[in-house]
Amino acid sequence: MGGQSLDTSNPTSKMMLTMLAAVAECERDLMLERQREGIAVAKSNCKYQGRPPIANEQRDAILTMLNNSMSLTETARRLGISRATVYRIKRDWYHGFL
């Protein structure tokens, strides 16, 4: 809020905070609704495919590098993929999904 602090010890400030939270929640809901509508339109036009699958060889390379104590960041850099992909593969392996 522009660097100003909000004193929540009085009723007016509490009301303002509650109103700001409600506006933020409404904005979030509208954004998600627009996203769902856009995905539905893309699917109906055969344009939406989601995340591309990762090749088994690349998944095996990720697990090998991690088992050889290579960092997640270095693994992602060497394979030219995102760290999020490396984290997801590691998580899936850890939980027995792979």
XYZ file of N, CA and C in Angstrom:
294
model
N 0.829 -1.187 0.000
C 0.000 0.000 0.000
C 0.867 1.242 0.000
N 1.831 1.319 -0.873
C 2.629 2.524 -1.006
C 3.552 2.774 0.163
N 3.951 1.741 0.875
C 4.885 1.905 1.977
C 4.232 2.333 3.276
N 2.927 2.539 3.275
C 2.240 2.937 4.495
C 1.813 1.693 5.252
N 1.874 1.785 6.576
C 1.427 0.650 7.373
C -0.056 0.821 7.681
N -0.720 -0.275 7.918
C -2.144 -0.258 8.211
C -2.326 -0.693 9.651
N -2.870 0.192 10.445
C -3.088 -0.085 11.863
C -4.387 -0.865 12.000
N -4.283 -2.124 12.365
C -5.479 -2.959 12.465
C -6.076 -2.973 13.862
N -5.651 -2.041 14.694
C -6.180 -2.018 16.056
C -7.502 -1.261 16.145
N -7.898 -0.568 15.073
C -9.186 0.131 15.134
C -10.135 -0.446 14.086
N -11.432 -0.317 14.313
C -12.427 -0.938 13.431
C -12.378 -0.441 11.986
N -12.084 0.832 11.768
C -12.046 1.369 10.409
C -10.936 0.716 9.596
N -9.774 0.570 10.192
C -8.654 -0.063 9.498
C -8.938 -1.529 9.211
N -9.568 -2.208 10.155
C -9.932 -3.611 9.932
C -10.908 -3.729 8.767
N -11.869 -2.797 8.698
C -12.836 -2.808 7.611
C -12.130 -2.582 6.269
N -11.203 -1.634 6.224
C -10.467 -1.354 4.991
C -9.673 -2.579 4.540
N -9.033 -3.233 5.483
C -8.255 -4.426 5.162
C -9.161 -5.533 4.622
N -10.323 -5.704 5.235
C -11.281 -6.705 4.779
C -11.772 -6.390 3.370
N -12.030 -5.113 3.096
C -12.487 -4.712 1.763
C -11.400 -4.941 0.717
N -10.156 -4.610 1.050
C -9.052 -4.836 0.116
C -8.885 -6.324 -0.177
N -9.028 -7.150 0.848
C -8.917 -8.596 0.654
C -10.039 -9.104 -0.247
N -11.250 -8.567 -0.070
C -12.380 -8.986 -0.900
C -12.163 -8.589 -2.358
N -11.641 -7.389 -2.596
C -11.367 -6.939 -3.963
C -10.298 -7.826 -4.599
N -9.252 -8.141 -3.847
C -8.186 -8.999 -4.370
C -8.721 -10.390 -4.707
N -9.574 -10.935 -3.852
C -10.153 -12.254 -4.105
C -11.042 -12.226 -5.351
N -11.813 -11.152 -5.510
C -12.678 -11.011 -6.682
C -11.843 -10.939 -7.958
N -10.771 -10.167 -7.938
C -9.883 -10.063 -9.102
C -9.302 -11.423 -9.461
N -8.888 -12.170 -8.458
C -8.316 -13.498 -8.683
C -9.350 -14.433 -9.308
N -10.571 -14.406 -8.774
C -11.633 -15.256 -9.315
C -11.944 -14.906 -10.767
N -11.975 -13.603 -11.085
C -12.230 -13.175 -12.462
C -11.113 -13.635 -13.394
N -9.875 -13.546 -12.923
C -8.740 -13.970 -13.735
C -8.822 -15.474 -14.031
N -9.141 -16.267 -13.011
C -9.251 -17.713 -13.207
C -10.407 -18.063 -14.138
N -11.504 -17.322 -14.029
C -12.641 -17.557 -14.912
C -12.267 -17.274 -16.367
N -11.573 -16.159 -16.606
C -11.133 -15.837 -17.968
C -10.160 -16.892 -18.485
N -9.298 -17.389 -17.597
C -8.340 -18.417 -18.003
C -9.074 -19.694 -18.411
N -10.043 -20.114 -17.602
C -10.809 -21.322 -17.934
C -11.563 -21.161 -19.254
N -12.132 -19.964 -19.470
C -12.837 -19.710 -20.729
C -11.873 -19.774 -21.913
N -10.704 -19.197 -21.759
C -9.709 -19.222 -22.829
C -9.247 -20.629 -23.145
N -9.050 -21.434 -22.119
C -8.642 -22.829 -22.326
C -9.750 -23.603 -23.031
N -11.008 -23.350 -22.646
C -12.130 -24.040 -23.289
C -12.206 -23.685 -24.773
N -12.015 -22.411 -25.103
C -12.028 -21.989 -26.509
C -10.871 -22.639 -27.261
N -9.684 -22.638 -26.655
C -8.514 -23.235 -27.308
C -8.722 -24.732 -27.525
N -9.309 -25.416 -26.531
C -9.568 -26.851 -26.690
C -10.577 -27.107 -27.805
N -11.605 -26.265 -27.891
C -12.610 -26.470 -28.939
C -12.028 -26.225 -30.327
N -10.961 -25.428 -30.407
C -10.281 -25.176 -31.681
C -9.055 -26.067 -31.864
N -8.912 -27.080 -31.002
C -7.785 -28.025 -31.044
C -6.437 -27.312 -30.952
N -6.351 -26.258 -30.176
C -5.110 -25.496 -30.023
C -4.452 -25.735 -28.671
N -5.214 -26.197 -27.685
C -4.686 -26.356 -26.331
C -4.221 -27.785 -26.135
N -2.955 -27.937 -25.739
C -2.430 -29.281 -25.548
C -1.795 -29.480 -24.184
N -1.655 -28.439 -23.409
C -1.025 -28.568 -22.109
C 0.482 -28.670 -22.231
N 1.121 -29.096 -21.157
C 2.578 -29.206 -21.126
C 3.020 -30.362 -22.006
N 4.061 -30.160 -22.826
C 4.543 -31.274 -23.648
C 5.177 -32.351 -22.762
N 4.991 -33.620 -23.116
C 5.570 -34.687 -22.297
C 7.094 -34.689 -22.394
N 7.735 -35.168 -21.334
C 9.200 -35.261 -21.326
C 9.584 -36.667 -21.789
N 10.613 -36.756 -22.591
C 11.055 -38.050 -23.124
C 11.613 -38.916 -21.997
N 11.432 -40.235 -22.122
C 11.938 -41.164 -21.108
C 13.450 -41.048 -20.956
N 14.149 -40.829 -22.077
C 15.608 -40.710 -22.017
C 16.017 -39.481 -21.210
N 15.278 -38.395 -21.404
C 15.605 -37.175 -20.666
C 15.287 -37.355 -19.180
N 14.172 -38.016 -18.879
C 13.825 -38.292 -17.482
C 14.909 -39.149 -16.828
N 15.375 -40.168 -17.543
C 16.433 -41.024 -17.006
C 17.723 -40.241 -16.799
N 18.035 -39.323 -17.724
C 19.239 -38.496 -17.585
C 19.139 -37.602 -16.357
N 17.957 -37.051 -16.107
C 17.754 -36.206 -14.923
C 18.013 -37.011 -13.662
N 17.408 -38.187 -13.568
C 17.563 -39.006 -12.364
C 19.007 -39.463 -12.179
N 19.691 -39.788 -13.269
C 21.100 -40.191 -13.183
C 21.951 -39.046 -12.656
N 21.747 -37.853 -13.203
C 22.528 -36.695 -12.754
C 22.263 -36.388 -11.284
N 21.007 -36.466 -10.873
C 20.684 -36.192 -9.472
C 21.273 -37.264 -8.558
N 21.245 -38.525 -9.002
C 21.830 -39.605 -8.200
C 23.342 -39.483 -8.097
N 23.961 -38.785 -9.059
C 25.403 -38.535 -9.014
C 25.730 -37.227 -8.297
N 24.803 -36.764 -7.475
C 24.973 -35.576 -6.624
C 25.112 -34.272 -7.395
N 24.606 -34.217 -8.621
C 24.603 -32.953 -9.352
C 23.427 -32.125 -8.833
N 23.612 -30.830 -8.726
C 22.547 -29.967 -8.218
C 21.396 -29.907 -9.218
N 20.230 -29.552 -8.705
C 19.064 -29.427 -9.569
C 19.277 -28.337 -10.608
N 19.872 -27.223 -10.198
C 20.115 -26.115 -11.114
C 21.082 -26.514 -12.215
N 22.164 -27.191 -11.845
C 23.154 -27.615 -12.835
C 22.561 -28.660 -13.778
N 21.750 -29.564 -13.248
C 21.087 -30.565 -14.081
C 20.206 -29.882 -15.124
N 19.412 -28.918 -14.685
C 18.534 -28.195 -15.607
C 19.346 -27.449 -16.662
N 20.428 -26.808 -16.247
C 21.256 -26.039 -17.175
C 21.873 -26.943 -18.228
N 22.424 -28.072 -17.800
C 23.090 -28.984 -18.744
C 22.121 -29.607 -19.745
N 20.898 -29.856 -19.305
C 19.922 -30.489 -20.195
C 19.084 -29.468 -20.965
N 19.237 -28.193 -20.624
C 18.487 -27.155 -21.325
C 17.001 -27.163 -21.024
N 16.655 -27.506 -19.779
C 15.252 -27.529 -19.366
C 15.095 -26.648 -18.138
N 13.876 -26.426 -17.725
C 13.638 -25.570 -16.567
C 13.907 -26.331 -15.265
N 14.235 -25.568 -14.226
C 14.421 -26.183 -12.912
C 13.118 -26.800 -12.425
N 11.988 -26.182 -12.795
C 10.690 -26.719 -12.382
C 10.499 -28.141 -12.905
N 10.959 -28.401 -14.120
C 10.856 -29.748 -14.684
C 11.700 -30.722 -13.881
N 12.908 -30.302 -13.517
C 13.789 -31.171 -12.723
C 13.158 -31.438 -11.361
N 12.625 -30.396 -10.723
C 11.967 -30.569 -9.423
C 10.781 -31.524 -9.541
N 9.983 -31.397 -10.613
C 8.817 -32.253 -10.799
C 9.221 -33.704 -10.977
N 10.253 -33.956 -11.791
C 10.728 -35.326 -12.003
C 11.247 -35.904 -10.691
N 12.011 -35.109 -9.945
C 12.546 -35.575 -8.660
C 11.408 -35.895 -7.694
N 10.410 -35.015 -7.626
C 9.270 -35.228 -6.737
C 8.510 -36.488 -7.122
N 8.250 -36.654 -8.422
C 7.520 -37.834 -8.875
C 8.290 -39.113 -8.578
N 9.602 -39.081 -8.768
C 10.432 -40.250 -8.461
C 10.399 -40.543 -6.964
N 10.526 -39.497 -6.141
C 10.556 -39.654 -4.684
C 9.258 -40.279 -4.179
N 8.134 -39.888 -4.762
C 6.834 -40.392 -4.313
C 6.427 -41.680 -5.028
N 7.321 -42.216 -5.857
C 7.065 -43.497 -6.497
C 6.155 -43.436 -7.711
N 6.000 -42.246 -8.301
C 5.148 -42.124 -9.482
C 5.877 -42.523 -10.757
N 7.193 -42.658 -10.690
C 7.969 -43.030 -11.884
C 8.442 -44.458 -11.766
